[in-house]
Amino acid sequence: MNTPITTFVKNYALSSSVRLHMPGHKGVSLFGGELYDITEVDGADVLYSAKGIILESEMNATALFGSAKTLYSTEGSSLSIRAMMHLVKTYALSTNRDAKVIAYRNAHKTFVSASALAGVDVKWLYSTENSILSCKIDLSTLESAIINENPVAVYVTSPDYLGHIEDVKSLADVCHRHGVLLLVDNAHGAYLKFAKDGAHPLDLGADLVCDSAHKTLPCLTGSAYLHVGKTAPDFFKDNAENALSLYASTSPSYLILQSLDNFNKLITDTTSYFDNTARLVEGLKAKLASLNYDVVGNEPLKITLATKSFGYLGGEVASILKDGGVVVEFADDDYVTMMFSPCNTHLDFERTESALTALAPKKSILTTPPHSPILKQGMPPKEAIFAPCESVAVKDSLGRILSSPTVSCPPAIPVAVCGEIINEDAVKCFEYYHINTILVVKE
Ligand SMILES: Cc1ncc(COP(=O)(O)O)c(C=O)c1O
């Protein structure tokens, strides 16, 4: 597979042209990488009005992911999510429907701000089976909600932060049976296209999907995709680029674009790129389970331990691992999450295993994390975001209306969202996650 962006930038760097354009470093290496950090010079194409090398590279990605259209983001899945909400709003307007989305409550905070600002009405589905970080919903509950609410789309996060993958095929079937789109935040699952046959949401019927390439592929931070699925109406293919451009910087990073471009070649040349790592992760999971660790989730490249049954807080395990030179992705009182990729070596696995094997189990800690509090809406979300606001101590927040887009527990998952009235369950939840102050609407 060709790498049009990388090749162009390499040739430009070799040409030793006098750079009388941005960026100000002029290709001089002061920090590292500046030589290849260019802007939209002649021939470099324009992201979101792509007709040249970027279009060619995005078409390579489209073919690899098997989408109707794959577009690049140099500003993470966050940008893709903003574009998705914009598309939902404009699609609803163009089809004379209410811009309403049913969303699983463990959505990332960007979804909350993006839907509020785009004027998309969100009907939340809550789970009482797990902590705030996950959201297990029966298909029958989802189907009833679709029938009652008549939304344009359903929005789910899969995989979630802890590594649970939803049954996207069944979700898509339910949605499509009722003429509803399925949108998947697959920020953590770009690699599923290549690690597990048919496990990417696009293969399972999702209509719009965002992937953070930087989270699981060997790509630079900020690299991401917006995919339009083959099942989505043509409206999305035709309007996705414009939706991204509305929210994006006009100075995309060509380092990030090269990183995305380069991955197309890497995965074409090495189709089994993730296989060995997936095997090593599976082996480590089995070893940890045999030591009585509670291993949760079903993601092939992520290991999450629910640590309390082993006698430790997640943060304690994370700091023991850190003492052993291993830095994890995430830890709170309940969980520690480790993310692996083919760029991790055998030695990385060995160091992780030996640090965890050395830990002696202790008496279980019996406290459990709270469920998502169910909160009443006191004000439309967008009104709450723009209302005059003030900071109050959580202990004084009962009955107040939240102004900030979300108050989130550590991996940016909302405890409360803008416009909601804080109740006792929310206060308990804030306290559990050590949140001391929140931004509320001024009275
Ligand atoms: C589930 C989920 N969705 C979206 C995002 C935003 O992704 P990005 O950091 O690529 O903008 C994150 C970030 O951690 C996330 O965990």
PDB file of C-alpha atoms in Angstrom, residues 37-275:
ATOM      1  CA  ASP A  37       6.010  19.034  10.652  1.00  0.00           C
ATOM      2  CA  ILE A  38       4.628  21.037   7.749  1.00  0.00           C
ATOM      3  CA  THR A  39       1.474  22.945   6.997  1.00  0.00           C
ATOM      4  CA  GLU A  40      -0.903  22.918   4.026  1.00  0.00           C
ATOM      5  CA  VAL A  41       1.717  24.004   1.440  1.00  0.00           C
ATOM      6  CA  ASP A  42       1.094  23.562  -2.274  1.00  0.00           C
ATOM      7  CA  GLY A  43       0.611  19.852  -2.967  1.00  0.00           C
ATOM      8  CA  ALA A  44      -0.008  18.923   0.691  1.00  0.00           C
ATOM      9  CA  ASP A  45      -3.813  18.934   0.208  1.00  0.00           C
ATOM     10  CA  VAL A  46      -6.334  20.364   2.680  1.00  0.00           C
ATOM     11  CA  LEU A  47      -7.831  18.260   5.431  1.00  0.00           C
ATOM     12  CA  TYR A  48     -11.663  18.398   5.153  1.00  0.00           C
ATOM     13  CA  SER A  49     -11.507  19.635   1.593  1.00  0.00           C
ATOM     14  CA  ALA A  50      -9.319  16.738   0.551  1.00  0.00           C
ATOM     15  CA  LYS A  51      -8.679  16.188  -3.136  1.00  0.00           C
ATOM     16  CA  GLY A  52      -5.044  15.058  -3.255  1.00  0.00           C
ATOM     17  CA  ILE A  53      -2.705  13.115  -0.976  1.00  0.00           C
ATOM     18  CA  ILE A  54      -5.007  13.244   2.063  1.00  0.00           C
ATOM     19  CA  LEU A  55      -7.958  11.978   0.021  1.00  0.00           C
ATOM     20  CA  GLU A  56      -5.773   9.191  -1.377  1.00  0.00           C
ATOM     21  CA  SER A  57      -4.655   8.181   2.110  1.00  0.00           C
ATOM     22  CA  GLU A  58      -8.200   8.341   3.502  1.00  0.00           C
ATOM     23  CA  MET A  59      -9.336   6.111   0.638  1.00  0.00           C
ATOM     24  CA  ASN A  60      -6.674   3.605   1.696  1.00  0.00           C
ATOM     25  CA  ALA A  61      -8.064   3.739   5.247  1.00  0.00           C
ATOM     26  CA  THR A  62     -11.623   3.411   3.921  1.00  0.00           C
ATOM     27  CA  ALA A  63     -10.644   0.208   2.103  1.00  0.00           C
ATOM     28  CA  LEU A  64      -8.827  -1.179   5.158  1.00  0.00           C
ATOM     29  CA  PHE A  65     -11.714  -0.546   7.546  1.00  0.00           C
ATOM     30  CA  GLY A  66     -14.363  -1.586   5.018  1.00  0.00           C
ATOM     31  CA  SER A  67     -16.399   1.555   5.664  1.00  0.00           C
ATOM     32  CA  ALA A  68     -18.420   3.673   3.260  1.00  0.00           C
ATOM     33  CA  LYS A  69     -16.062   6.525   4.147  1.00  0.00           C
ATOM     34  CA  THR A  70     -13.256   6.936   6.656  1.00  0.00           C
ATOM     35  CA  LEU A  71     -12.006  10.423   7.491  1.00  0.00           C
ATOM     36  CA  TYR A  72      -9.028  11.455   9.588  1.00  0.00           C
ATOM     37  CA  SER A  73      -9.095  13.535  12.744  1.00  0.00           C
ATOM     38  CA  THR A  74      -5.937  15.079  14.140  1.00  0.00           C
ATOM     39  CA  GLU A  75      -7.856  16.107  17.271  1.00  0.00           C
ATOM     40  CA  GLY A  76      -8.812  12.761  18.690  1.00  0.00           C
ATOM     41  CA  SER A  77     -12.143  11.012  18.839  1.00  0.00           C
ATOM     42  CA  SER A  78     -13.354  14.135  20.625  1.00  0.00           C
ATOM     43  CA  LEU A  79     -13.538  15.913  17.265  1.00  0.00           C
ATOM     44  CA  SER A  80     -15.217  12.894  15.643  1.00  0.00           C
ATOM     45  CA  ILE A  81     -17.848  12.830  18.396  1.00  0.00           C
ATOM     46  CA  ARG A  82     -18.612  16.535  17.877  1.00  0.00           C
ATOM     47  CA  ALA A  83     -19.011  15.856  14.168  1.00  0.00           C
ATOM     48  CA  MET A  84     -21.266  12.846  14.867  1.00  0.00           C
ATOM     49  CA  MET A  85     -23.617  14.959  16.988  1.00  0.00           C
ATOM     50  CA  HIS A  86     -23.667  17.668  14.339  1.00  0.00           C
ATOM     51  CA  LEU A  87     -24.538  15.056  11.720  1.00  0.00           C
ATOM     52  CA  VAL A  88     -27.321  13.650  13.892  1.00  0.00           C
ATOM     53  CA  LYS A  89     -28.787  17.115  14.339  1.00  0.00           C
ATOM     54  CA  THR A  90     -28.664  18.003  10.647  1.00  0.00           C
ATOM     55  CA  TYR A  91     -29.911  14.561   9.586  1.00  0.00           C
ATOM     56  CA  ALA A  92     -32.879  14.899  11.959  1.00  0.00           C
ATOM     57  CA  LEU A  93     -33.674  18.334  10.532  1.00  0.00           C
ATOM     58  CA  SER A  94     -33.408  17.074   6.975  1.00  0.00           C
ATOM     59  CA  THR A  95     -35.766  14.162   7.668  1.00  0.00           C
ATOM     60  CA  ASN A  96     -38.237  16.143   9.806  1.00  0.00           C
ATOM     61  CA  ARG A  97     -37.536  14.144  12.933  1.00  0.00           C
ATOM     62  CA  ASP A  98     -36.711  15.201  16.495  1.00  0.00           C
ATOM     63  CA  ALA A  99     -32.954  15.361  17.077  1.00  0.00           C
ATOM     64  CA  LYS A 100     -33.154  12.821  19.869  1.00  0.00           C
ATOM     65  CA  VAL A 101     -30.571  10.200  20.837  1.00  0.00           C
ATOM     66  CA  ILE A 102     -30.801   7.367  23.343  1.00  0.00           C
ATOM     67  CA  ALA A 103     -27.400   7.065  25.013  1.00  0.00           C
ATOM     68  CA  TYR A 104     -25.877   4.637  27.487  1.00  0.00           C
ATOM     69  CA  ARG A 105     -24.915   6.683  30.527  1.00  0.00           C
ATOM     70  CA  ASN A 106     -21.218   5.670  30.549  1.00  0.00           C
ATOM     71  CA  ALA A 107     -20.594   7.999  27.588  1.00  0.00           C
ATOM     72  CA  HIS A 108     -17.400  10.047  27.475  1.00  0.00           C
ATOM     73  CA  LYS A 109     -17.834  13.679  28.560  1.00  0.00           C
ATOM     74  CA  THR A 110     -17.278  14.947  24.999  1.00  0.00           C
ATOM     75  CA  PHE A 111     -20.558  13.320  23.993  1.00  0.00           C
ATOM     76  CA  VAL A 112     -22.350  15.340  26.675  1.00  0.00           C
ATOM     77  CA  SER A 113     -20.925  18.709  25.637  1.00  0.00           C
ATOM     78  CA  ALA A 114     -21.217  17.907  21.917  1.00  0.00           C
ATOM     79  CA  SER A 115     -24.884  16.895  22.143  1.00  0.00           C
ATOM     80  CA  ALA A 116     -25.744  19.847  24.405  1.00  0.00           C
ATOM     81  CA  LEU A 117     -24.078  22.388  22.113  1.00  0.00           C
ATOM     82  CA  ALA A 118     -25.539  20.842  18.945  1.00  0.00           C
ATOM     83  CA  GLY A 119     -29.008  20.860  20.510  1.00  0.00           C
ATOM     84  CA  VAL A 120     -29.413  17.088  20.441  1.00  0.00           C
ATOM     85  CA  ASP A 121     -31.861  15.839  23.066  1.00  0.00           C
ATOM     86  CA  VAL A 122     -30.342  12.918  25.035  1.00  0.00           C
ATOM     87  CA  LYS A 123     -32.436  10.244  26.722  1.00  0.00           C
ATOM     88  CA  TRP A 124     -30.145   8.320  29.052  1.00  0.00           C
ATOM     89  CA  LEU A 125     -30.219   4.601  29.757  1.00  0.00           C
ATOM     90  CA  TYR A 126     -28.822   3.682  33.178  1.00  0.00           C
ATOM     91  CA  SER A 127     -27.566   0.393  34.485  1.00  0.00           C
ATOM     92  CA  THR A 128     -27.875  -0.795  38.051  1.00  0.00           C
ATOM     93  CA  GLU A 129     -25.734  -3.860  37.375  1.00  0.00           C
ATOM     94  CA  ASN A 130     -22.373  -2.154  37.402  1.00  0.00           C
ATOM     95  CA  SER A 131     -20.356   0.902  38.343  1.00  0.00           C
ATOM     96  CA  ILE A 132     -20.542   4.208  36.495  1.00  0.00           C
ATOM     97  CA  LEU A 133     -17.739   3.093  34.182  1.00  0.00           C
ATOM     98  CA  SER A 134     -19.803   0.400  32.450  1.00  0.00           C
ATOM     99  CA  CYS A 135     -23.423   0.231  31.338  1.00  0.00           C
ATOM    100  CA  LYS A 136     -25.053  -3.134  30.895  1.00  0.00           C
ATOM    101  CA  ILE A 137     -28.511  -2.801  29.344  1.00  0.00           C
ATOM    102  CA  ASP A 138     -30.853  -5.630  28.256  1.00  0.00           C
ATOM    103  CA  LEU A 139     -31.765  -5.582  24.594  1.00  0.00           C
ATOM    104  CA  SER A 140     -35.450  -5.617  25.581  1.00  0.00           C
ATOM    105  CA  THR A 141     -34.932  -2.463  27.699  1.00  0.00           C
ATOM    106  CA  LEU A 142     -33.244  -0.785  24.755  1.00  0.00           C
ATOM    107  CA  GLU A 143     -36.012  -1.837  22.401  1.00  0.00           C
ATOM    108  CA  SER A 144     -38.736  -0.485  24.735  1.00  0.00           C
ATOM    109  CA  ALA A 145     -36.837   2.809  25.019  1.00  0.00           C
ATOM    110  CA  ILE A 146     -36.627   3.048  21.234  1.00  0.00           C
ATOM    111  CA  ILE A 147     -40.365   2.409  20.887  1.00  0.00           C
ATOM    112  CA  ASN A 148     -41.234   4.981  23.596  1.00  0.00           C
ATOM    113  CA  GLU A 149     -38.797   7.711  22.594  1.00  0.00           C
ATOM    114  CA  ASN A 150     -38.630   7.383  18.803  1.00  0.00           C
ATOM    115  CA  PRO A 151     -34.991   8.592  18.616  1.00  0.00           C
ATOM    116  CA  VAL A 152     -32.939   9.187  15.477  1.00  0.00           C
ATOM    117  CA  ALA A 153     -30.015   7.246  16.918  1.00  0.00           C
ATOM    118  CA  VAL A 154     -28.705   5.113  19.757  1.00  0.00           C
ATOM    119  CA  TYR A 155     -25.231   5.937  21.113  1.00  0.00           C
ATOM    120  CA  VAL A 156     -23.112   3.350  22.906  1.00  0.00           C
ATOM    121  CA  THR A 157     -19.534   3.191  24.141  1.00  0.00           C
ATOM    122  CA  SER A 158     -17.869  -0.065  23.171  1.00  0.00           C
ATOM    123  CA  PRO A 159     -15.319  -1.072  24.335  1.00  0.00           C
ATOM    124  CA  ASP A 160     -15.806   0.827  27.572  1.00  0.00           C
ATOM    125  CA  TYR A 161     -12.888   2.087  29.620  1.00  0.00           C
ATOM    126  CA  LEU A 162     -12.672  -1.141  31.601  1.00  0.00           C
ATOM    127  CA  GLY A 163     -12.584  -3.317  28.479  1.00  0.00           C
ATOM    128  CA  HIS A 164     -16.157  -4.581  28.077  1.00  0.00           C
ATOM    129  CA  ILE A 165     -17.202  -5.021  24.449  1.00  0.00           C
ATOM    130  CA  GLU A 166     -20.916  -4.692  23.650  1.00  0.00           C
ATOM    131  CA  ASP A 167     -22.800  -7.115  21.421  1.00  0.00           C
ATOM    132  CA  VAL A 168     -22.838  -4.513  18.643  1.00  0.00           C
ATOM    133  CA  LYS A 169     -24.455  -6.874  16.119  1.00  0.00           C
ATOM    134  CA  SER A 170     -27.546  -7.341  18.304  1.00  0.00           C
ATOM    135  CA  LEU A 171     -27.668  -3.618  19.089  1.00  0.00           C
ATOM    136  CA  ALA A 172     -27.510  -2.802  15.377  1.00  0.00           C
ATOM    137  CA  ASP A 173     -30.259  -5.340  14.622  1.00  0.00           C
ATOM    138  CA  VAL A 174     -32.586  -3.793  17.217  1.00  0.00           C
ATOM    139  CA  CYS A 175     -31.831  -0.254  16.039  1.00  0.00           C
ATOM    140  CA  HIS A 176     -32.237  -1.014  12.349  1.00  0.00           C
ATOM    141  CA  ARG A 177     -35.476  -2.946  12.948  1.00  0.00           C
ATOM    142  CA  HIS A 178     -36.923   0.370  14.165  1.00  0.00           C
ATOM    143  CA  GLY A 179     -35.278   2.623  11.578  1.00  0.00           C
ATOM    144  CA  VAL A 180     -32.832   4.005  14.138  1.00  0.00           C
ATOM    145  CA  LEU A 181     -29.114   4.618  13.548  1.00  0.00           C
ATOM    146  CA  LEU A 182     -26.459   3.019  15.740  1.00  0.00           C
ATOM    147  CA  LEU A 183     -23.539   5.258  16.712  1.00  0.00           C
ATOM    148  CA  VAL A 184     -20.586   3.641  18.462  1.00  0.00           C
ATOM    149  CA  ASP A 185     -17.861   5.357  20.454  1.00  0.00           C
ATOM    150  CA  ASN A 186     -15.147   2.846  19.619  1.00  0.00           C
ATOM    151  CA  ALA A 187     -12.370   5.170  20.833  1.00  0.00           C
ATOM    152  CA  HIS A 188     -10.739   2.181  22.552  1.00  0.00           C
ATOM    153  CA  GLY A 189     -11.283  -0.330  19.768  1.00  0.00           C
ATOM    154  CA  ALA A 190      -9.649   0.771  16.487  1.00  0.00           C
ATOM    155  CA  TYR A 191      -7.473  -2.344  16.654  1.00  0.00           C
ATOM    156  CA  LEU A 192     -10.496  -4.668  16.756  1.00  0.00           C
ATOM    157  CA  LYS A 193     -10.633  -4.420  12.966  1.00  0.00           C
ATOM    158  CA  PHE A 194      -7.258  -6.116  12.762  1.00  0.00           C
ATOM    159  CA  ALA A 195      -6.976  -8.180  15.970  1.00  0.00           C
ATOM    160  CA  LYS A 196     -10.226 -10.104  15.884  1.00  0.00           C
ATOM    161  CA  ASP A 197     -12.036 -11.061  12.706  1.00  0.00           C
ATOM    162  CA  GLY A 198     -15.232  -9.089  12.378  1.00  0.00           C
ATOM    163  CA  ALA A 199     -15.084  -7.502  15.837  1.00  0.00           C
ATOM    164  CA  HIS A 200     -14.976  -3.867  14.757  1.00  0.00           C
ATOM    165  CA  PRO A 201     -18.356  -2.098  15.112  1.00  0.00           C
ATOM    166  CA  LEU A 202     -18.333  -1.354  11.360  1.00  0.00           C
ATOM    167  CA  ASP A 203     -18.357  -5.106  10.679  1.00  0.00           C
ATOM    168  CA  LEU A 204     -21.314  -5.525  13.010  1.00  0.00           C
ATOM    169  CA  GLY A 205     -23.669  -2.948  11.540  1.00  0.00           C
ATOM    170  CA  ALA A 206     -22.799   0.349  13.251  1.00  0.00           C
ATOM    171  CA  ASP A 207     -23.679   3.399  11.154  1.00  0.00           C
ATOM    172  CA  LEU A 208     -21.231   5.956  12.558  1.00  0.00           C
ATOM    173  CA  VAL A 209     -18.115   5.051  14.518  1.00  0.00           C
ATOM    174  CA  CYS A 210     -15.251   7.014  16.054  1.00  0.00           C
ATOM    175  CA  ASP A 211     -11.904   5.362  16.744  1.00  0.00           C
ATOM    176  CA  SER A 212      -8.958   6.929  18.538  1.00  0.00           C
ATOM    177  CA  ALA A 213      -6.054   5.533  16.529  1.00  0.00           C
ATOM    178  CA  HIS A 214      -3.677   6.840  19.180  1.00  0.00           C
ATOM    179  CA  LYS A 215      -5.210   4.760  21.969  1.00  0.00           C
ATOM    180  CA  THR A 216      -4.544   1.299  20.553  1.00  0.00           C
ATOM    181  CA  LEU A 217      -2.717   1.604  17.219  1.00  0.00           C
ATOM    182  CA  PRO A 218       0.954   2.599  16.988  1.00  0.00           C
ATOM    183  CA  CYS A 219      -0.028   6.178  16.094  1.00  0.00           C
ATOM    184  CA  LEU A 220       0.647   9.629  17.506  1.00  0.00           C
ATOM    185  CA  THR A 221      -1.529  11.197  20.188  1.00  0.00           C
ATOM    186  CA  GLY A 222      -4.469  13.010  18.611  1.00  0.00           C
ATOM    187  CA  SER A 223      -4.820  10.640  15.653  1.00  0.00           C
ATOM    188  CA  ALA A 224      -8.353   9.340  15.162  1.00  0.00           C
ATOM    189  CA  TYR A 225     -10.963   8.338  12.605  1.00  0.00           C
ATOM    190  CA  LEU A 226     -14.569   9.100  11.853  1.00  0.00           C
ATOM    191  CA  HIS A 227     -16.069   6.146   9.979  1.00  0.00           C
ATOM    192  CA  VAL A 228     -19.361   6.136   8.101  1.00  0.00           C
ATOM    193  CA  GLY A 229     -20.708   2.599   7.927  1.00  0.00           C
ATOM    194  CA  LYS A 230     -22.056   1.006   4.778  1.00  0.00           C
ATOM    195  CA  THR A 231     -25.502   0.791   6.401  1.00  0.00           C
ATOM    196  CA  ALA A 232     -25.727   4.553   6.995  1.00  0.00           C
ATOM    197  CA  PRO A 233     -27.853   6.717   4.682  1.00  0.00           C
ATOM    198  CA  ASP A 234     -25.787   8.555   2.024  1.00  0.00           C
ATOM    199  CA  PHE A 235     -26.440  11.798   3.930  1.00  0.00           C
ATOM    200  CA  PHE A 236     -23.637  10.880   6.343  1.00  0.00           C
ATOM    201  CA  LYS A 237     -21.088  10.085   3.642  1.00  0.00           C
ATOM    202  CA  ASP A 238     -21.935  13.343   1.883  1.00  0.00           C
ATOM    203  CA  ASN A 239     -21.802  15.572   4.960  1.00  0.00           C
ATOM    204  CA  ALA A 240     -19.167  14.035   7.252  1.00  0.00           C
ATOM    205  CA  GLU A 241     -16.228  16.079   5.969  1.00  0.00           C
ATOM    206  CA  ASN A 242     -18.111  19.350   6.421  1.00  0.00           C
ATOM    207  CA  ALA A 243     -19.214  18.308   9.916  1.00  0.00           C
ATOM    208  CA  LEU A 244     -15.590  17.684  10.946  1.00  0.00           C
ATOM    209  CA  SER A 245     -14.405  20.952   9.434  1.00  0.00           C
ATOM    210  CA  LEU A 246     -16.951  22.932  11.459  1.00  0.00           C
ATOM    211  CA  TYR A 247     -15.305  21.948  14.733  1.00  0.00           C
ATOM    212  CA  ALA A 248     -11.687  21.361  13.685  1.00  0.00           C
ATOM    213  CA  SER A 249      -8.588  23.510  13.790  1.00  0.00           C
ATOM    214  CA  THR A 250      -7.532  24.927  10.418  1.00  0.00           C
ATOM    215  CA  SER A 251      -3.974  23.834  11.237  1.00  0.00           C
ATOM    216  CA  PRO A 252      -4.028  20.025  11.285  1.00  0.00           C
ATOM    217  CA  SER A 253      -0.847  18.290  12.389  1.00  0.00           C
ATOM    218  CA  TYR A 254       0.947  16.674   9.456  1.00  0.00           C
ATOM    219  CA  LEU A 255       2.925  14.575  11.922  1.00  0.00           C
ATOM    220  CA  ILE A 256      -0.377  13.032  12.990  1.00  0.00           C
ATOM    221  CA  LEU A 257      -1.560  12.683   9.385  1.00  0.00           C
ATOM    222  CA  GLN A 258       1.684  10.867   8.485  1.00  0.00           C
ATOM    223  CA  SER A 259       1.210   8.602  11.466  1.00  0.00           C
ATOM    224  CA  LEU A 260      -2.281   7.623  10.247  1.00  0.00           C
ATOM    225  CA  ASP A 261      -1.024   7.282   6.668  1.00  0.00           C
ATOM    226  CA  ASN A 262       1.874   5.120   7.754  1.00  0.00           C
ATOM    227  CA  PHE A 263      -0.367   2.774   9.729  1.00  0.00           C
ATOM    228  CA  ASN A 264      -2.238   1.899   6.507  1.00  0.00           C
ATOM    229  CA  LYS A 265       0.986   0.460   5.116  1.00  0.00           C
ATOM    230  CA  LEU A 266       2.061  -1.196   8.332  1.00  0.00           C
ATOM    231  CA  ILE A 267      -1.176  -3.137   8.713  1.00  0.00           C
ATOM    232  CA  THR A 268      -1.255  -4.088   5.033  1.00  0.00           C
ATOM    233  CA  ASP A 269       2.299  -5.407   5.180  1.00  0.00           C
ATOM    234  CA  THR A 270       1.804  -7.184   8.523  1.00  0.00           C
ATOM    235  CA  THR A 271      -1.762  -8.465   8.668  1.00  0.00           C
ATOM    236  CA  SER A 272      -1.087 -10.493  11.812  1.00  0.00           C
ATOM    237  CA  TYR A 273       0.343  -7.413  13.570  1.00  0.00           C
ATOM    238  CA  PHE A 274      -1.775  -7.786  16.743  1.00  0.00           C
ATOM    239  CA  ASP A 275      -1.919 -11.587  16.988  1.00  0.00           C
TER     240      ASP A 275
END
